[in-house]
Coordinates of C-alpha atoms in Angstrom, one line a residue:
X1 CA 0.2 0.0 -0.2
X2 CA 1.4 3.3 -1.2
X3 CA 1.9 6.1 1.8
X4 CA 2.1 9.8 0.8
X5 CA 6.0 11.3 1.6
X6 CA 4.6 14.1 3.5
X7 CA 2.6 10.9 6.4
X8 CA 5.9 9.5 5.7
X9 CA 7.9 13.0 7.0
X10 CA 5.1 13.3 9.4
X11 CA 6.3 9.9 10.9
X12 CA 10.1 10.4 10.9
X13 CA 9.3 14.2 12.1
X14 CA 6.2 14.6 14.3
X15 CA 4.7 17.3 12.8
X16 CA 1.2 17.1 11.4
X17 CA 1.2 17.7 7.7
X18 CA -0.1 21.1 7.3
X19 CA 3.3 22.5 9.0
X20 CA 5.3 20.1 6.3
X21 CA 5.7 22.5 3.1
X22 CA 5.3 20.6 -0.1
X23 CA 6.7 22.6 -2.7
X24 CA 10.0 21.7 -0.6
X25 CA 9.2 17.8 -1.6
X26 CA 10.4 16.4 -4.9
X27 CA 12.0 13.1 -6.2
X28 CA 15.9 13.2 -5.1
X29 CA 16.0 11.1 -7.7
X30 CA 18.6 12.5 -11.1
X31 CA 16.1 13.1 -14.7
X32 CA 18.8 12.9 -17.8
X33 CA 17.4 15.3 -20.4
X34 CA 17.4 14.2 -23.8
X35 CA 20.7 13.6 -26.1
X36 CA 20.6 15.1 -29.2
X37 CA 22.9 15.8 -32.3
X38 CA 23.4 19.1 -30.3
X39 CA 24.9 17.8 -27.2
X40 CA 27.7 16.1 -28.6
X41 CA 30.4 18.6 -27.5
X42 CA 30.0 17.3 -24.0
X43 CA 31.4 14.2 -25.0
X44 CA 34.2 15.4 -26.5
X45 CA 34.7 17.6 -23.1
X46 CA 34.9 14.7 -20.6
X47 CA 34.8 11.4 -20.0
X48 CA 31.9 9.2 -19.6
X49 CA 30.2 5.8 -18.5
X50 CA 27.6 4.4 -20.7
X51 CA 25.0 2.1 -19.5
X52 CA 21.1 0.5 -20.6
X53 CA 18.3 2.1 -19.9
X54 CA 15.9 -0.3 -19.1
X55 CA 11.9 -0.5 -19.7
X56 CA 10.9 -0.3 -15.9
X57 CA 9.5 1.9 -13.2
X58 CA 12.0 4.3 -11.3
X59 CA 12.5 4.3 -7.8
X60 CA 14.4 5.1 -5.1
X61 CA 15.5 2.6 -2.2
X62 CA 15.2 2.7 1.5
X63 CA 17.0 1.2 3.4
X64 CA 16.1 0.8 7.7
X65 CA 17.1 -0.9 10.4
X66 CA 14.2 -3.0 10.0
X67 CA 12.3 -2.5 6.9
X68 CA 12.8 -1.2 3.9
X69 CA 10.8 1.5 1.5
X70 CA 10.4 2.0 -2.0
X71 CA 9.7 5.7 -3.3
X72 CA 8.8 6.4 -6.8
X73 CA 8.4 10.2 -8.3
X74 CA 5.3 10.7 -7.7
X75 CA 6.8 11.1 -3.7
X76 CA 4.7 8.0 -2.8
X77 CA 6.1 5.3 -0.5
X78 CA 5.3 1.8 -1.1
X79 CA 6.8 -1.0 1.7
X80 CA 8.4 -4.0 0.5
X81 CA 7.4 -6.9 1.3
X82 CA 8.0 -8.1 5.5
X83 CA 9.5 -11.9 4.6
X84 CA 12.5 -11.5 7.3
X85 CA 14.1 -8.8 9.3
X86 CA 16.6 -8.5 6.5
X87 CA 18.5 -5.0 7.4
X88 CA 20.9 -5.2 10.4
X89 CA 22.6 -1.6 9.5
X90 CA 19.9 0.6 8.2
X91 CA 20.2 4.6 6.9
X92 CA 21.6 3.3 2.7
X93 CA 19.3 5.1 0.2
X94 CA 20.0 3.5 -3.6
X95 CA 18.4 4.8 -6.7
X96 CA 17.4 2.6 -9.7
X97 CA 14.6 0.7 -11.8
X98 CA 12.0 -1.6 -10.8
X99 CA 12.5 -4.1 -14.4
X100 CA 11.5 -7.4 -15.1
X101 CA 13.5 -10.1 -16.1
X102 CA 12.6 -12.4 -19.2
X103 CA 14.6 -15.2 -18.4
X104 CA 13.9 -15.7 -14.3
X105 CA 10.0 -14.2 -14.9
X106 CA 10.2 -11.7 -11.4
X107 CA 11.2 -8.3 -11.1
X108 CA 13.9 -6.8 -10.5
X109 CA 16.0 -3.3 -8.6
X110 CA 18.5 -2.2 -11.0
X111 CA 21.4 -0.4 -9.0
X112 CA 22.7 2.3 -11.1
X113 CA 23.7 5.0 -8.0
X114 CA 23.5 5.0 -4.4
X115 CA 22.8 8.1 -2.4
X116 CA 24.2 6.8 1.4
X117 CA 25.7 3.7 3.2
X118 CA 25.0 3.5 6.4
X119 CA 23.8 6.8 7.0
X120 CA 26.9 8.0 5.7
X121 CA 25.7 10.5 3.3
X122 CA 28.9 12.2 2.3
X123 CA 29.5 9.3 -0.6
X124 CA 26.8 11.2 -2.9
X125 CA 30.2 14.1 -3.0
X126 CA 31.8 10.9 -4.8
X127 CA 32.8 10.3 -8.1
X128 CA 30.4 7.9 -10.0
X129 CA 33.4 5.4 -10.0
X130 CA 33.9 5.4 -6.2
X131 CA 30.0 4.8 -5.7
X132 CA 30.1 1.8 -8.2
X133 CA 32.7 0.5 -5.8
X134 CA 30.9 0.4 -3.3
X135 CA 28.0 -0.9 -5.3
X136 CA 30.1 -3.6 -5.5
X137 CA 30.9 -4.0 -1.9
X138 CA 27.4 -3.4 -0.8
X139 CA 26.4 -7.2 -2.7
X140 CA 28.5 -9.0 -1.1
X141 CA 27.9 -7.8 2.7
X142 CA 25.3 -10.0 4.4
X143 CA 25.7 -8.0 7.2
X144 CA 23.2 -4.7 5.4
X145 CA 21.3 -7.1 3.0
X146 CA 19.3 -10.4 3.2
X147 CA 18.5 -13.2 1.3
X148 CA 15.4 -11.9 -0.1
X149 CA 17.2 -8.7 -0.7
X150 CA 20.3 -9.8 -2.1
X151 CA 18.0 -11.8 -4.7
X152 CA 15.7 -8.5 -5.3
X153 CA 18.5 -5.9 -6.3
X154 CA 20.8 -6.3 -8.9
X155 CA 23.6 -3.7 -10.0
X156 CA 23.3 -2.6 -12.8
X157 CA 26.2 -2.8 -16.2
X158 CA 29.0 -0.3 -16.4
X159 CA 30.8 0.4 -19.8
X160 CA 33.3 2.9 -20.8
X161 CA 32.5 5.1 -23.1
X162 CA 35.2 3.5 -25.7
X163 CA 33.1 0.2 -25.4
X164 CA 29.6 1.9 -26.0
X165 CA 30.1 -1.0 -29.1
X166 CA 30.3 -3.7 -26.7
X167 CA 26.9 -2.5 -24.7
X168 CA 25.3 -2.9 -28.0
X169 CA 26.4 -5.8 -29.2
X170 CA 24.5 -6.8 -26.1
X171 CA 20.9 -5.7 -26.8
X172 CA 19.5 -7.9 -29.5
X173 CA 16.1 -6.7 -31.5
X174 CA 12.7 -7.8 -31.8
X175 CA 11.5 -7.1 -35.5
X176 CA 8.5 -7.9 -34.8
X177 CA 7.2 -6.5 -31.7
X178 CA 9.8 -3.7 -32.4
X179 CA 11.4 -4.2 -29.1
X180 CA 15.1 -4.2 -27.5
X181 CA 15.8 -6.7 -24.9
X182 CA 19.6 -6.2 -23.5
X183 CA 20.8 -9.8 -22.2
X184 CA 24.4 -10.3 -21.0
X185 CA 24.9 -13.5 -18.6
X186 CA 28.6 -13.5 -18.6
X187 CA 28.4 -11.4 -15.6
X188 CA 28.3 -11.9 -11.5
X189 CA 25.5 -11.8 -9.7
X190 CA 22.8 -13.8 -12.3
X191 CA 21.7 -12.9 -16.1
X192 CA 20.6 -10.0 -16.9
X193 CA 16.8 -9.6 -19.5
X194 CA 15.0 -6.9 -19.4
X195 CA 13.4 -4.7 -22.3
X196 CA 15.7 -2.1 -23.5
X197 CA 14.8 2.0 -24.5
X198 CA 17.8 3.6 -25.2
X199 CA 21.2 4.7 -22.8
X200 CA 22.3 6.4 -20.4
X201 CA 25.6 8.9 -19.7
X202 CA 27.0 9.7 -16.9
X203 CA 29.9 11.8 -16.7
X204 CA 32.3 9.6 -14.6
X205 CA 33.9 12.4 -12.6
X206 CA 31.0 14.1 -10.8
X207 CA 28.7 13.5 -7.4
X208 CA 25.1 12.4 -7.2
X209 CA 23.4 15.1 -8.8
X210 CA 19.1 15.7 -7.6
X211 CA 16.7 17.1 -9.8
X212 CA 17.7 17.8 -13.9
X213 CA 21.8 17.7 -13.8
X214 CA 23.4 19.1 -16.7
X215 CA 25.3 16.2 -17.4
X216 CA 23.4 13.1 -17.3
X217 CA 21.5 12.3 -20.8
X218 CA 19.1 9.4 -22.2
X219 CA 19.8 8.7 -25.9
X220 CA 16.8 7.0 -27.2
X221 CA 16.3 5.5 -30.5
X222 CA 14.9 7.0 -33.4
X223 CA 11.2 5.2 -32.7
X224 CA 11.9 5.7 -28.7
X225 CA 11.4 9.6 -28.5
X226 CA 8.3 10.0 -26.6
X227 CA 5.7 12.7 -25.0
X228 CA 3.3 12.0 -22.2
X229 CA 0.1 13.1 -22.6
X230 CA -3.2 13.8 -21.3
X231 CA -5.8 12.2 -23.2
X232 CA -9.1 13.7 -22.9
X233 CA -12.2 11.2 -25.3
X234 CA -15.7 13.1 -25.7
X235 CA -18.0 11.5 -27.4
X236 CA -20.6 13.5 -29.7
X237 CA -23.6 11.8 -31.4
X238 CA -24.2 13.8 -34.7
X239 CA -27.8 13.8 -36.8
X240 CA -26.7 10.7 -38.9
X241 CA -28.3 7.4 -37.1
X242 CA -25.8 5.3 -36.2
X243 CA -22.8 7.1 -36.4
X244 CA -20.8 8.5 -33.6
X245 CA -17.5 10.9 -33.5
X246 CA -14.5 10.4 -30.7
X247 CA -12.8 13.5 -29.9
X248 CA -9.4 13.2 -28.7
X249 CA -7.5 15.9 -27.4
X250 CA -3.6 15.7 -26.2
X251 CA -3.1 18.1 -23.7
X252 CA 0.4 19.3 -21.8
X253 CA 1.3 21.2 -19.3
X254 CA 3.1 24.6 -18.8
X255 CA 4.6 25.7 -16.5
X256 CA 1.9 27.6 -14.8
X257 CA 0.4 24.5 -14.9
X258 CA -2.5 25.4 -17.1
X259 CA -3.3 23.0 -19.6
X260 CA -2.7 23.7 -23.3
X261 CA -4.3 21.6 -26.3
X262 CA -1.8 20.6 -28.7
X263 CA -3.5 18.0 -30.8
X264 CA -7.4 17.5 -31.8
X265 CA -8.2 14.0 -33.1
X266 CA -11.7 13.1 -34.9
X267 CA -12.4 9.9 -35.5
X268 CA -16.3 8.2 -36.7
X269 CA -17.1 5.0 -36.4
X270 CA -20.8 3.1 -36.6
X271 CA -22.6 1.1 -34.0
X272 CA -25.5 -1.1 -34.4
X273 CA -26.5 0.1 -30.7
X274 CA -28.0 3.7 -30.7
X275 CA -25.7 6.5 -30.2
X276 CA -25.3 8.9 -26.7
X277 CA -27.8 11.6 -27.0
X278 CA -25.6 13.8 -24.8
X279 CA -21.9 14.2 -24.6
X280 CA -19.8 11.4 -22.7
X281 CA -16.9 12.8 -21.0
X282 CA -14.5 9.8 -20.0
X283 CA -11.7 10.0 -17.7
X284 CA -9.0 11.8 -18.0
X285 CA -5.4 9.0 -18.6
X286 CA -1.9 9.8 -19.3
X287 CA -0.7 8.2 -22.2
X288 CA 3.1 7.5 -24.2
X289 CA 2.3 9.4 -27.5
X290 CA 5.2 7.7 -30.4
X291 CA 6.3 10.1 -33.3
X292 CA 5.6 8.0 -37.1
X293 CA 8.2 9.4 -39.2
X294 CA 6.7 8.2 -41.8
X295 CA 3.4 8.6 -41.1
X296 CA 3.6 11.9 -40.0
X297 CA 1.0 11.3 -37.2
X298 CA 1.3 10.6 -33.6
X299 CA 0.3 6.8 -32.1
X300 CA 0.0 5.7 -28.3
X301 CA 2.4 3.1 -27.4
X302 CA 0.8 2.6 -23.7
X303 CA -0.8 3.9 -21.5
X304 CA 0.8 5.4 -18.1
X305 CA -1.0 4.7 -14.6
X306 CA 1.9 5.0 -12.3
X307 CA 2.2 8.8 -13.5
X308 CA -0.7 11.8 -13.1
X309 CA 1.0 15.1 -14.6
X310 CA 1.7 15.2 -19.2
X311 CA 5.2 16.6 -20.0
X312 CA 5.0 19.9 -19.7
X313 CA 5.1 22.9 -23.1
X314 CA 10.0 22.7 -22.1
X315 CA 9.7 19.1 -22.4
X316 CA 7.5 18.2 -25.3
X317 CA 9.3 21.0 -27.4
X318 CA 12.6 19.4 -26.8
X319 CA 11.5 16.2 -27.8
X320 CA 10.4 17.5 -31.0
X321 CA 14.0 18.9 -31.4
X322 CA 15.2 15.4 -30.5
X323 CA 12.6 14.5 -33.0
X324 CA 13.9 16.2 -35.5
X325 CA 17.9 15.9 -35.0
X326 CA 17.5 12.7 -34.4
X327 CA 21.3 10.4 -33.9
X328 CA 21.1 6.8 -35.0
X329 CA 23.0 3.8 -33.1
X330 CA 25.6 3.6 -35.9
X331 CA 26.2 8.0 -35.6
X332 CA 26.6 7.6 -31.8
X333 CA 29.3 4.8 -32.1
X334 CA 31.0 6.3 -34.5
X335 CA 31.1 10.0 -32.7
X336 CA 32.6 7.9 -29.3
X337 CA 35.0 5.5 -31.3
X338 CA 36.4 8.4 -33.1
X339 CA 37.1 10.8 -30.2
X340 CA 38.3 8.0 -27.8
X341 CA 40.9 7.4 -31.0
X342 CA 41.6 11.1 -30.4
X343 CA 41.7 11.2 -27.3
X344 CA 44.7 8.2 -27.2
X345 CA 47.0 9.8 -29.7
X346 CA 46.7 13.5 -28.1
X347 CA 48.0 11.3 -24.7
X348 CA 50.7 9.3 -26.9
X349 CA 52.1 12.6 -28.2
X350 CA 52.5 14.3 -25.1
X351 CA 53.8 11.7 -23.6
X352 CA 56.4 11.8 -26.6
X353 CA 56.7 14.8 -26.1
X354 CA 58.2 14.9 -22.2

């Protein structure tokens, strides 16, 4: 059962929900920005670590002394199953995604960052390479994790920028369903097999950021750039007997939280039953739309019951820009490999000079 974060902080601090400022509460995990051709200069200037982006749900794991919780993007706290007293030293905060392992047919939490370990938050000020070492040691310590958490928590696979081609070799394409699967069985901790929808590029020499950092990017496939619209459908009866029109409105939010109508579509359908004599408003829901460049229209990919708000106008404009400046897989591999070769040659020349 989900518990609102205000109630959770009320239990921790003893304050009432009225005295807790809801505007000061936000999801602590970093939100990567979309990666387009214009961001390629970031890869040239600095060293990046690449990891696959799983098609899952984002959570932050809070490990207490006797209980553990999952914090989602809507700031709701979910309690993990009480199978055992699995945590002896609490105060550990992990960041990752909840994804379905296609081989094991079980949900696993894939860790790709750590915020605190046993109450020590100074780990968040380390660079990413140091935090990866802590994640590896965390999986080996039975004092912090029990048997159930050892199976539930898995570490993501990290690759250097020069090994991006090796990462893509582990991603298989299902041309029938148009899906991508990440499969890696040569690793410690068991096989990983989950749906993949892109890559995550993280700066190696950086601390643990929150909100929207300018050094973490997400790259998606050409058909993977999507927008979460709020869909408002209404059925209107026409004078012709037996015919109805379904009018769909795709809505997004601006910074002032006002609803803006982005696109309105009408669809005519016929029914043997009598149509409604009045306008029937359906319930508003969040749906994820992909833009088909060949057909030139938006199509529904999946529903998003885990989200309550649609994307803002700023996100919509950035996504449309990424669709116009899409960088495919071959170009991304070519840019990274050529840049790594330039860096190696530059180091050799500098070494020869001295």
